[in-house]
mmCIF file of C-alpha atoms in Angstrom:
data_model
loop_
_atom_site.group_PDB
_atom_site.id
_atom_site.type_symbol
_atom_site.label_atom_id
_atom_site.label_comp_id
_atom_site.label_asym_id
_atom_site.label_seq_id
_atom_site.Cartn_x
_atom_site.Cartn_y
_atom_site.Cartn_z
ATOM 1 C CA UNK A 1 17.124 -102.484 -88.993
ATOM 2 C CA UNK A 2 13.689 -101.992 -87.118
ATOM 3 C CA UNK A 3 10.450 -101.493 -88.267
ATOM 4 C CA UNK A 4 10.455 -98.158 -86.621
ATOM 5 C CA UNK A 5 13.732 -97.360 -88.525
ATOM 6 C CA UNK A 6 12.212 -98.249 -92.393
ATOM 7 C CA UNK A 7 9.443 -99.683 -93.920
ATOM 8 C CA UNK A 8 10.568 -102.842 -96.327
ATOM 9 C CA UNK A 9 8.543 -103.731 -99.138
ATOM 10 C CA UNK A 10 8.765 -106.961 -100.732
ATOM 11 C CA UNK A 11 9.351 -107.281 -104.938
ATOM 12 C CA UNK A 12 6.793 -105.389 -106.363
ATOM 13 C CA UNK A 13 5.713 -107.882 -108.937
ATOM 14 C CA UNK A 14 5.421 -110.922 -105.664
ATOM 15 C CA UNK A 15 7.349 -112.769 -107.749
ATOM 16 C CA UNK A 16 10.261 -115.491 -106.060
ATOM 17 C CA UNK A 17 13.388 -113.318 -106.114
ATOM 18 C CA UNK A 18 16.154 -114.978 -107.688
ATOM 19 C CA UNK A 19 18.557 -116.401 -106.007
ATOM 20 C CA UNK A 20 21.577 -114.090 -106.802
ATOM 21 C CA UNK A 21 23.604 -115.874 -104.065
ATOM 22 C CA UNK A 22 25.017 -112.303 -102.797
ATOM 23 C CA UNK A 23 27.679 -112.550 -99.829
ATOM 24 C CA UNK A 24 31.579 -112.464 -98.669
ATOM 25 C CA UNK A 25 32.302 -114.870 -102.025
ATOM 26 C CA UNK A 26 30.185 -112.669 -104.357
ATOM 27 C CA UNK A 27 28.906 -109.652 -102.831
ATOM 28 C CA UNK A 28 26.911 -107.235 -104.282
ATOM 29 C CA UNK A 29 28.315 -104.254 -106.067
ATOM 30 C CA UNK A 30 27.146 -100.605 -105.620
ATOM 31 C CA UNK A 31 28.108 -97.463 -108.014
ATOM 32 C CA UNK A 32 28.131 -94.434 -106.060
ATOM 33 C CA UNK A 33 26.673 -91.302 -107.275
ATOM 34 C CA UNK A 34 27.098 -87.912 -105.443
ATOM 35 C CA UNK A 35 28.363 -84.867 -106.099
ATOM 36 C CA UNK A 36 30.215 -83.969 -102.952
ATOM 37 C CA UNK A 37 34.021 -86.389 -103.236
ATOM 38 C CA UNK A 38 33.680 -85.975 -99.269
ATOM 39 C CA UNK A 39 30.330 -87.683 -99.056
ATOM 40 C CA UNK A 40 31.489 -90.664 -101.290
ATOM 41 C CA UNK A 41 34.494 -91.576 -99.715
ATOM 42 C CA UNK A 42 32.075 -91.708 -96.437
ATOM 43 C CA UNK A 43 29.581 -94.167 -98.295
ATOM 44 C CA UNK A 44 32.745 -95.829 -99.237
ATOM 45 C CA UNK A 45 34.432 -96.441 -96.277
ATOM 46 C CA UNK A 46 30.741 -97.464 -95.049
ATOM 47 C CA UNK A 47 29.578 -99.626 -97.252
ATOM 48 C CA UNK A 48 33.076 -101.514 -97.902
ATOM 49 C CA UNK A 49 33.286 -102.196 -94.066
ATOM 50 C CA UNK A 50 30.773 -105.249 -95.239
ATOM 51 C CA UNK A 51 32.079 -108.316 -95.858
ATOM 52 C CA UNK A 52 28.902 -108.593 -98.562
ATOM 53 C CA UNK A 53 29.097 -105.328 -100.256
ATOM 54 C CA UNK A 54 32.082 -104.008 -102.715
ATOM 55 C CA UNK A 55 31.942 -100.440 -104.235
ATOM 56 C CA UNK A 56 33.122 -100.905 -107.859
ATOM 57 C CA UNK A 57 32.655 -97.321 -109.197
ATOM 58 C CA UNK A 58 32.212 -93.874 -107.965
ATOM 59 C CA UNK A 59 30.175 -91.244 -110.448
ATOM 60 C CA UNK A 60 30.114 -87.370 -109.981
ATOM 61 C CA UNK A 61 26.877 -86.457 -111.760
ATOM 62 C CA UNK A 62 23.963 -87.937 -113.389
ATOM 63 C CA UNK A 63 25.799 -89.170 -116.738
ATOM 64 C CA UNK A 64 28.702 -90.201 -115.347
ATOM 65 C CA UNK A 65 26.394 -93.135 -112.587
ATOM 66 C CA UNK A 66 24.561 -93.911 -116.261
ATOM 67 C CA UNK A 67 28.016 -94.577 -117.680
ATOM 68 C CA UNK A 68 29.255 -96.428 -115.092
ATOM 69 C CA UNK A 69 25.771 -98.246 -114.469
ATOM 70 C CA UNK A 70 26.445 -99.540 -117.983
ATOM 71 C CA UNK A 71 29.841 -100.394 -117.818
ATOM 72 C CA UNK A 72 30.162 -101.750 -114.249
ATOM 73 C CA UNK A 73 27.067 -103.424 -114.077
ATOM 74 C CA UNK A 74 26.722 -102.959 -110.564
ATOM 75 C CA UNK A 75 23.745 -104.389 -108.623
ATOM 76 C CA UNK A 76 23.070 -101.466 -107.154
ATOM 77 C CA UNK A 77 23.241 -97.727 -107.799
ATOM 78 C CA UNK A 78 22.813 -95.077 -104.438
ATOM 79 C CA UNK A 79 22.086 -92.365 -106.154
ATOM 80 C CA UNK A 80 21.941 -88.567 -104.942
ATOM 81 C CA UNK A 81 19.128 -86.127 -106.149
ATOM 82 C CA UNK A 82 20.710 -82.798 -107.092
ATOM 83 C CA UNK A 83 23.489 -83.290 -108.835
ATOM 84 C CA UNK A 84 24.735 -80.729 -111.830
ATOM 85 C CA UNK A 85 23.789 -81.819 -115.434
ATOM 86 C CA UNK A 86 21.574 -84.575 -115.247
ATOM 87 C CA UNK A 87 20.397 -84.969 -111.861
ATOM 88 C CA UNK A 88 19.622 -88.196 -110.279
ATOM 89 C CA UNK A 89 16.048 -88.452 -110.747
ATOM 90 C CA UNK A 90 16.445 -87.925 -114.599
ATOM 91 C CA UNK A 91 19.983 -90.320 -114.146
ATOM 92 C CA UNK A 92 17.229 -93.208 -112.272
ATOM 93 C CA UNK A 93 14.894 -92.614 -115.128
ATOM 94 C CA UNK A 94 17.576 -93.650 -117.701
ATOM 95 C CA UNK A 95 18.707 -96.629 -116.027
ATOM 96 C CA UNK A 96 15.605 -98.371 -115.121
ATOM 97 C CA UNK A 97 14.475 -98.172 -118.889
ATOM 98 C CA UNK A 98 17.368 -99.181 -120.054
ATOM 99 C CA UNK A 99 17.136 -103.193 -120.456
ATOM 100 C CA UNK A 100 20.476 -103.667 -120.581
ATOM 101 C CA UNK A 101 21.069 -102.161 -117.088
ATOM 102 C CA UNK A 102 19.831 -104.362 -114.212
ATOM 103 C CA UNK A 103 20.886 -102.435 -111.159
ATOM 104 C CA UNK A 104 18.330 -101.313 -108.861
ATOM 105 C CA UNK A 105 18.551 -98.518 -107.962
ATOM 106 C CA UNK A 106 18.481 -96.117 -104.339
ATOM 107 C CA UNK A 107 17.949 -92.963 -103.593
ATOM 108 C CA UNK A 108 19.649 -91.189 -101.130
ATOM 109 C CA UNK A 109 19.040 -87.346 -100.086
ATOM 110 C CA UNK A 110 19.698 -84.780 -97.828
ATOM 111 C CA UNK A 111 15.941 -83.943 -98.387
ATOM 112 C CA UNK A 112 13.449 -85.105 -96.618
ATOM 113 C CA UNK A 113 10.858 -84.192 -99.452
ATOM 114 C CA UNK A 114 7.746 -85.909 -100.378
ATOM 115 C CA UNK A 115 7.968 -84.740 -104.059
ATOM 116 C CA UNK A 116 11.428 -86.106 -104.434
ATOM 117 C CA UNK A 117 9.999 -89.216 -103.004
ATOM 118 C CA UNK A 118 7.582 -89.652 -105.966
ATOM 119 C CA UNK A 119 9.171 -88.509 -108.778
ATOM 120 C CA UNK A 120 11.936 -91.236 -107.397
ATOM 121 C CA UNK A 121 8.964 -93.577 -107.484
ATOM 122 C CA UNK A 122 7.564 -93.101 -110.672
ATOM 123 C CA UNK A 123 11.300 -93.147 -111.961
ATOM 124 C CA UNK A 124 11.392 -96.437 -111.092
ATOM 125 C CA UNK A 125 14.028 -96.516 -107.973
ATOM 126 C CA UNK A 126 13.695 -99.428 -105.518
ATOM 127 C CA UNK A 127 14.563 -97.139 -102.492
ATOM 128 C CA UNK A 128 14.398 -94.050 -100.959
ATOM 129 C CA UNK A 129 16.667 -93.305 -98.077
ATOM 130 C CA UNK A 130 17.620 -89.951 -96.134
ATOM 131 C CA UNK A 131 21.539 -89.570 -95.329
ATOM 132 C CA UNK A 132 21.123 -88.755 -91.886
ATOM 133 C CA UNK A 133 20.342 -93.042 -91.534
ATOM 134 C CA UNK A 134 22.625 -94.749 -89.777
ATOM 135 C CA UNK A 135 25.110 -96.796 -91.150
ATOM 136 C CA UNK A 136 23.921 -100.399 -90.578
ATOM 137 C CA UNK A 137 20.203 -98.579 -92.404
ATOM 138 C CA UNK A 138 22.225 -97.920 -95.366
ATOM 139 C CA UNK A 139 23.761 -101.040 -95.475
ATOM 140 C CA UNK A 140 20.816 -102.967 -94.880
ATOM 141 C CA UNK A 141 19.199 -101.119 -97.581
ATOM 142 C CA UNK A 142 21.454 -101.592 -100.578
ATOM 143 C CA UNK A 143 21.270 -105.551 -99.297
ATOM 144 C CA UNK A 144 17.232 -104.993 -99.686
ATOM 145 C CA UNK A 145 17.306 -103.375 -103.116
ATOM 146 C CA UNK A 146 19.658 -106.266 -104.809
ATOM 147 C CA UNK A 147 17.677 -108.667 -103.438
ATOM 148 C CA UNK A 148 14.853 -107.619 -105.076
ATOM 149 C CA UNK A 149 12.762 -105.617 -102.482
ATOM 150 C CA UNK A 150 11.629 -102.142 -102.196
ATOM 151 C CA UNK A 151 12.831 -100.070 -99.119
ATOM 152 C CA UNK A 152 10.942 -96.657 -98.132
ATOM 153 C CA UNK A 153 12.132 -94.302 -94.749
ATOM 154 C CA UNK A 154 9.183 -94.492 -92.749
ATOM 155 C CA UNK A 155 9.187 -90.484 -92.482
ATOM 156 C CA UNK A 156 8.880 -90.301 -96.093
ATOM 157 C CA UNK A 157 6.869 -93.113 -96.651
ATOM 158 C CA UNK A 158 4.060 -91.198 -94.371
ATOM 159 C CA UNK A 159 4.632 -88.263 -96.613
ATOM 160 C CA UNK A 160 3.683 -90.040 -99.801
ATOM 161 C CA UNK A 161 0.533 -91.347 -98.243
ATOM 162 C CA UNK A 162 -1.065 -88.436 -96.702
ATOM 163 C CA UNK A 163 0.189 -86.629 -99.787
ATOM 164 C CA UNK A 164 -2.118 -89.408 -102.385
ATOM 165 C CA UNK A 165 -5.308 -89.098 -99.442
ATOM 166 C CA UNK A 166 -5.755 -85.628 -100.569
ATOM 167 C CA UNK A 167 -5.606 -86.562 -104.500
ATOM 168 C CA UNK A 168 -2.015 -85.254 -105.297
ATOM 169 C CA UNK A 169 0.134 -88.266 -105.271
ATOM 170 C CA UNK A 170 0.494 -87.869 -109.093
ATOM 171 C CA UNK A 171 0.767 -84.887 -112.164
ATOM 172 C CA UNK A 172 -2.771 -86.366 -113.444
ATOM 173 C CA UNK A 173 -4.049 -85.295 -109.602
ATOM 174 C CA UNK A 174 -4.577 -89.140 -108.549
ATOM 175 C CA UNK A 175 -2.492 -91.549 -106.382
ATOM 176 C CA UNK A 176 1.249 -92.294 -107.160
ATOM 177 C CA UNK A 177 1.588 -94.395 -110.639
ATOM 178 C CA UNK A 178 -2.284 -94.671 -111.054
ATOM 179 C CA UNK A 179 -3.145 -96.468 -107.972
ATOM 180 C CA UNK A 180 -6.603 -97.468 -107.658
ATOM 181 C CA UNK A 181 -9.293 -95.941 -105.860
ATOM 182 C CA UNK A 182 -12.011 -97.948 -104.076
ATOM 183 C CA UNK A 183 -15.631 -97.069 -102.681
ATOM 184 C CA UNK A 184 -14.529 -97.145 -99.356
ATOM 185 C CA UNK A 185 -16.660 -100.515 -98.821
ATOM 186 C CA UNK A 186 -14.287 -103.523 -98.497
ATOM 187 C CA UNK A 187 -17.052 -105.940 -99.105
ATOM 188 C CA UNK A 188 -16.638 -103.871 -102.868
ATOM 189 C CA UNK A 189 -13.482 -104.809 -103.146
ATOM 190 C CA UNK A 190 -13.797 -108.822 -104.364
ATOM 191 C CA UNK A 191 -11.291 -109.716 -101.634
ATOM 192 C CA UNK A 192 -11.602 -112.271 -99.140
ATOM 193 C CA UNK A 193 -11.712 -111.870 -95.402
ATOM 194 C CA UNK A 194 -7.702 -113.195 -95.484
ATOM 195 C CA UNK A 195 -7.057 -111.052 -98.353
ATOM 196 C CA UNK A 196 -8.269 -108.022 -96.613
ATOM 197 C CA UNK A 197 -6.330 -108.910 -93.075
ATOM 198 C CA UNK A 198 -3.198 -109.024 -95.610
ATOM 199 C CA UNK A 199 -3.948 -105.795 -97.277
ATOM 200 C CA UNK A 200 -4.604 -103.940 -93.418
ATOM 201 C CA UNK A 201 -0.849 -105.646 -92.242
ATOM 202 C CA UNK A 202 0.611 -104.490 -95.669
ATOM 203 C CA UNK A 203 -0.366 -100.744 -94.924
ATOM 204 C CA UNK A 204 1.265 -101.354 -91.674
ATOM 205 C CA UNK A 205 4.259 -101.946 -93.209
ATOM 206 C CA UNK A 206 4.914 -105.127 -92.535
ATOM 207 C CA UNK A 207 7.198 -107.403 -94.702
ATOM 208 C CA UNK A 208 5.442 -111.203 -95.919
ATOM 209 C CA UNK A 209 7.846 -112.704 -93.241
ATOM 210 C CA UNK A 210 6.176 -110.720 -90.564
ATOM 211 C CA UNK A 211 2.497 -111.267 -92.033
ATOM 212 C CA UNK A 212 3.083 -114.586 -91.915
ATOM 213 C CA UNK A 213 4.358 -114.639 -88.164
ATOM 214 C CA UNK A 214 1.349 -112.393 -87.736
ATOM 215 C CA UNK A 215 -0.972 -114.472 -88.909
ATOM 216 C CA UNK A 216 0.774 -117.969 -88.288
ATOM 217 C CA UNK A 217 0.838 -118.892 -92.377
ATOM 218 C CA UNK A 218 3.268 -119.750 -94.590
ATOM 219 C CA UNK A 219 5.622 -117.110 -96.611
ATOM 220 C CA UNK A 220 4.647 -118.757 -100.032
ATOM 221 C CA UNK A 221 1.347 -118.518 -98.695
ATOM 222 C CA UNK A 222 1.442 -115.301 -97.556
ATOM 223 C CA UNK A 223 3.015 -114.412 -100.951
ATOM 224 C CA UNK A 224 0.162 -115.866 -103.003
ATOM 225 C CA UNK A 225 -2.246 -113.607 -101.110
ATOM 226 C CA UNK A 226 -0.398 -110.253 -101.184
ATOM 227 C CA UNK A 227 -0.347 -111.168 -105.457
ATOM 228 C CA UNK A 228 -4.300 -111.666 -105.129
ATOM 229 C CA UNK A 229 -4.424 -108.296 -103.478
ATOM 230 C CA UNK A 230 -2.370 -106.203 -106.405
ATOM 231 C CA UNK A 231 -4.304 -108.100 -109.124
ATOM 232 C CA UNK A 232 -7.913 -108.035 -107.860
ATOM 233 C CA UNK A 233 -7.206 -104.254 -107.029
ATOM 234 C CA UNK A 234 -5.476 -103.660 -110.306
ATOM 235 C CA UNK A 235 -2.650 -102.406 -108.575
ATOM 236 C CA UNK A 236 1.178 -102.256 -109.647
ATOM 237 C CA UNK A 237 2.926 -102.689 -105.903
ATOM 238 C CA UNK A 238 3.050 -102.773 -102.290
ATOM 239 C CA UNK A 239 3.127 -99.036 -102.106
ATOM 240 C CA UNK A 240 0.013 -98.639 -104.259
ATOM 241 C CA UNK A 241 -1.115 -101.067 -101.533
ATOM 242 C CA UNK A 242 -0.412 -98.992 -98.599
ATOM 243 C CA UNK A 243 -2.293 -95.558 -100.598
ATOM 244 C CA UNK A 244 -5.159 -97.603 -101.528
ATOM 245 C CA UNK A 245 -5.577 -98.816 -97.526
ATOM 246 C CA UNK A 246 -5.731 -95.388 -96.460
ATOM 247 C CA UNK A 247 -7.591 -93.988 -99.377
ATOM 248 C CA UNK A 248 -10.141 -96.236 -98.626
ATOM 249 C CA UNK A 249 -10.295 -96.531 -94.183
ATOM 250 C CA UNK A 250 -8.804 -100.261 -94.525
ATOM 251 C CA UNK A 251 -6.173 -99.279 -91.873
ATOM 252 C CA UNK A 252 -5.885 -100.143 -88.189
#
């Protein structure tokens, strides 16, 4: 999967990602959740075609992925949007606060909707992803999500942003999850030069493996930076990252 193809954030937190050991002798396991039979038995037959992936349940609606997100225990949940009964923003909502459910979970839609984006967002889901991907995309992405990462379409991923520059990336009227805003003055920002050459790659999408190619460091290293970034910026992720870039004219 290309850059041009999606935008791959790294865990939100920086943190190491645990080494889950996913592949052919443990792979990871997905729930399902859409409405349309048809459309399931097509992520299905995708998604089981890997040698690293295993569909373990298959959910209707809303409560029934919950159910099964509880039961199963899957790694990861692709979840539709509009579902009957609970839908699957309100279904994402319930299983990332539930602490006893540690699937991550991804979003896939018809829609290519900036409002669905964020109110996937701020319901805590690990991926957005229109259906219209290609197979390998959707693969690639459920592999991104149990690992840890965060995984945005590049389509919708512009959508969010240009959506928070004009102040409505959240209900309160600010940027998506509280993002901070700046003065528009990097030298305001208490970031180093480095810091602030990590931050401009970040809102270029670029994963810490590339910024470190990029810039000929280390991926720890690289890591340790990206973490300075969030906390001197009192920011939650990478995606706050990329808003507070543009917000504030630190982009190429």
């Amino acid at each position: 999967m290309s850059g041009a193809d999606a935008v791959r954030f790294d865990d939100a937190t920086e943190a190491d990602a645990p080494d889950r050991g996913f592949g052919p002798d443990r792979p990871v396991r997905v729930v399902l959740a859409d409405d349309q039979a048809l459309l399931r038995a097509g992520l299905a037959t995708i998604l089981g075609a890997q040698p690293d992936l295993e569909v373990v349940g298959q959910a209707g609606d809303g409560a029934e992925a919950v159910e099964l997100a509880r039961a199963l225990r899957p790694d990861v949940v692709c979840m539709d949007v509009q579902m009957p009964g609970v839908d699957g923003l309100e279904a994402t909502r319930r299983i990332t606060a539930d602490p006893d459910i540690t699937a991550g979970v991804l979003v896939l839609t018809t829609f290519n909707r900036d409002d669905y984006l964020l109110e996937s967002l701020q319901a805590g889901a690990a991926g957005f992803l229109l259906k219209n991907s290609r197979p390998e995309q959707l693969a690639d992405a459920v592999r991104a999500v149990a690992a840890g990462d965060a995984l945005l379409s590049p389509e919708v991923t512009r959508a969010v942003i240009a959506r928070a520059v004009v102040g409505q990336g959240s209900a309160s009227g600010g940027s998506p999850a509280g993002a901070a805003r700046g003065t528009g003055d990097p030298s305001a920002t208490g970031l180093t030069e480095r810091e602030l050459e990590v931050l401009r790659l970040v809102a270029r999408g670029l994963s810490n493996d590339e910024i470190a190619a990029e810039l000929v460091l280390g991926r720890a290293t690289v890591k340790t930076h990206v973490s300075n970034v969030l906390t001197k910026l009192g920011l939650r992720d990478r995606v706050q990252a990329v808003v507070y870039a543009f917000e504030n004219g630190l982009t190429d």
